[in-house]
Amino acid sequence: MLPGPVHPVPGPVAGYVGADVPVELLTAAGYTPVRLAGSPSEDASPGRAYLGGGLDPVACSILTRLLAGTYGPLDVLVVSRDCEASLRLFYVLRELHRVTDVALPPVHLVDVLHLPHRTTTRYVLAKVREFRSWLGGVDDAALADAVVAHDRLRARVREIGALRAQRRLTGTEMLDVVRTACTRPVAEVLPLLDTLLTELAERPARPGHPIHLTGSSHDDPAVYAALEDAGLLVVGEDHDRGDLWALGDVGLPDPGRLELALAERYQSAGPAAPRASIRDRAAHTAAAVRDRGAEGLLSYVRRFDDGPPWDFPAQRAAAGVPAVLVDRQDYGGVDAARVVRELHLAVAA
Amino acid sequence: MTRLPSATAATAHQRRWFAELQAQVAAGAPLALVNADAPQEIFRAMGIPYVVNQWWASIVAAKRRTQDHLARLRERGYPDYTEQYSSTALGSAFDTDPGTAPWGGLPQPSIVLAETTGDASRKIFDVWGEQPGVEFYPLESAAAATVPERWWELMPHRWEEAVGTDRLDLMTGELEGLIRFLEQRTGRRFSEQRFAEVMALVNEQEERNRRTRDLIAAARPCPVAVTDSIPAVMVPQWHRGTGWGRDAARNLHDEVAERIAAGSAVCPGERARLMWVGRGLWFDLDFYQRFQDRYGAVFVWSMYLAIAADGYVRHGDDPLRALAARFAAFSDQLYTPPWSAEWYVKEARSHGVDGVVHLVSDDARGSWATTRALRAAGIPVLELHADNVDARRSDPAYLDGTVGGWLEAEVLPARADA
Ligand code: SF4
């Protein structure tokens, strides 16, 4: 599959949190956008001390790693509003800047909202412009180039994702594809993905019982790996580090409307659990289950990830396949044997 | 000490009002269920009756019925462990025997209104919207990248500066949509003039609350119990925009002033002044009293009067934009640092408190910043880990032991030294 990152990212680096950051602007401003991930195997208590005990542990882990300098030097830090935990992380970072001398890069919030209304579009457009001026000196030509490059990247990832219907790659591998696409410079990733597409065309189907995974998004492969080791195959999901990440293009409109095109793309990016309505999520789940030939639906939910369990009853009703919810899971942990057993029971029922 | 007449009057009014509301809805009036931090003034102006989601949750909690409400959610596959304060009323929608419900039961609303705050609260309202005859009108909950520290100085007149033009444009646009939605859904008319009157009444009511808050801040000893000031402020708050609400605020002010003039004290041997940061402990309202009796420690502050005093007043020529300004940053005032943290410090100082009990629940927002700011200002803080409606994690022995131990170890000795 993909070669791991062997060398550090060249040039200025923008660390970012969440799926809603318009990375095109970062690329156009000369940064390599690097999406920050937490790690379930590291102690996150320093971050938790600031964020409190009731928030998605991913945010606590990211904050811990920021405080410890784990990500290496970051020139700027951009946080989106993709979920409550990201927003609270931003507030803590802003407060750390204000009242402590903890060394942190300059931090900015991009408040992309998602209701399907024109009022929201106008607001998101204002936030895109605010972000652009915060970055300073992003010219239109560079932005147009960045839009083309990121659209191309998303298109490749979509093509790779579509091959999951033929089971050419595992969910764990797909997670790695997206991780690479959002942590390395676009120009470096595109040729890798082209090569991968050629390889996958020849590859025999992966074994395993095909399921659609919903619930919490995964920034670490541990849960995927455990599920797939236990005999499941994640052929689709609705995660912002998976299929949803690649949904929707900016396109290349008149040069005067680039910011609007960015606003509309990020406002209506795929229906992520924390922000989309129950109805949209259920419809999306049903379509994804069908398109990928999933034979089971698993909602895996981390403790303190509050949105997904509310989605589940409607998802189960819409999916038309046996469905199981495992909620309040520890970050990175899953009892895969139990999941398989419950899926079997759901099949029997 | 005898109960404050305002508190008794508020409770009585609330019962009468609710009975009338049940009758109106039974006779075919529309009913809105509205989140506490969502704009209610438009409903008031249009004569559409509404119930505040969290108010109903507090009634259910006071009747110790929260658990069976949550069980109804669980039976339908929904979680009973997130945002219970917001989801309790949804349990009422699934009540198969409303006759035994608190206050004769919550009538089924036809419209529900909430901001899409948090990851779960929007979903709770999605479920409402799936119920037959119910429509959900969601409002965005926008966040600002930069905010002013001393918002309470800006809000009454310079709210455009405090909240930010983008957030105000967004909410004003959404409120215009809401008015159109309500006109179509209910056939009722929105009168600009009537709305301006409602907005003026709200400002009057909250200006009175501000004077009351200032009186209490300066008074030694403390003249009113928080368990009285909370209903005396909050019930009228749910009726803001009415003459009754404004007058109730005036009565509260006058009663407090009289008590101060008479030198009356909640706790005659007042030994320590405490501030309560967080939502009310609805399931254990004796809590506050117990510390007066045992330690002479008086809770002189809760956010309910203070946020009424500082958080609501919005003057301006454009009432709809002023209403947007009241709500576009409402929860920031209480929960988002630096806004919230600096405000708590200001209030702690002006009330001369000896210590702060800070209720930190699982979904604590901005708690670290609040505690840090208060401690940096030299004020002792106890972080009390409990939930305000879910009594399973907050039994009295635990609460009393924790708060009592802190008073003995930290607050009372410091006061004795001073
Ligand atoms: S406690 Fe907070 S959420 Fe509840 S009604 Fe008061 S302000 Fe609203």
XYZ file of N, CA and C and ligand atoms in Angstrom, chain B residues 36-37 54 85 234 238 279-280 282 303-304 330 334-335, ligand 1:
50
model
N -34.063 27.264 26.293
C -33.876 28.430 27.152
C -33.013 29.492 26.483
N -32.048 29.056 25.680
C -31.137 30.033 25.088
C -31.514 30.376 23.655
N -35.999 23.731 29.215
C -35.285 23.490 30.470
C -36.151 23.796 31.691
N -30.575 17.393 30.653
C -31.338 18.615 30.923
C -32.143 19.033 29.686
N -36.335 33.649 37.724
C -36.475 32.793 36.546
C -37.908 32.694 36.046
N -39.174 33.612 32.177
C -39.923 32.853 31.153
C -41.142 33.631 30.677
N -25.442 25.495 36.967
C -26.898 25.393 36.989
C -27.357 25.058 38.397
N -28.643 25.282 38.660
C -29.201 24.981 39.983
C -29.227 23.482 40.244
N -31.357 21.152 40.972
C -32.823 21.072 41.011
C -33.349 19.950 41.886
N -26.117 32.365 39.056
C -26.076 33.023 37.747
C -27.436 33.558 37.300
N -28.506 33.051 37.921
C -29.821 33.385 37.369
C -30.135 34.873 37.470
N -25.500 34.201 23.621
C -26.038 34.022 24.971
C -25.209 33.051 25.801
N -22.045 32.924 29.562
C -21.939 32.039 30.723
C -20.822 31.006 30.622
N -20.498 30.614 29.403
C -19.661 29.418 29.282
C -18.385 29.572 28.463
S -29.360 26.697 33.788
Fe -28.401 27.363 31.917
S -29.369 26.137 30.380
Fe -30.633 25.967 32.192
S -32.153 27.529 31.955
Fe -30.541 28.442 33.089
S -29.244 29.408 31.597
Fe -30.513 27.998 30.546
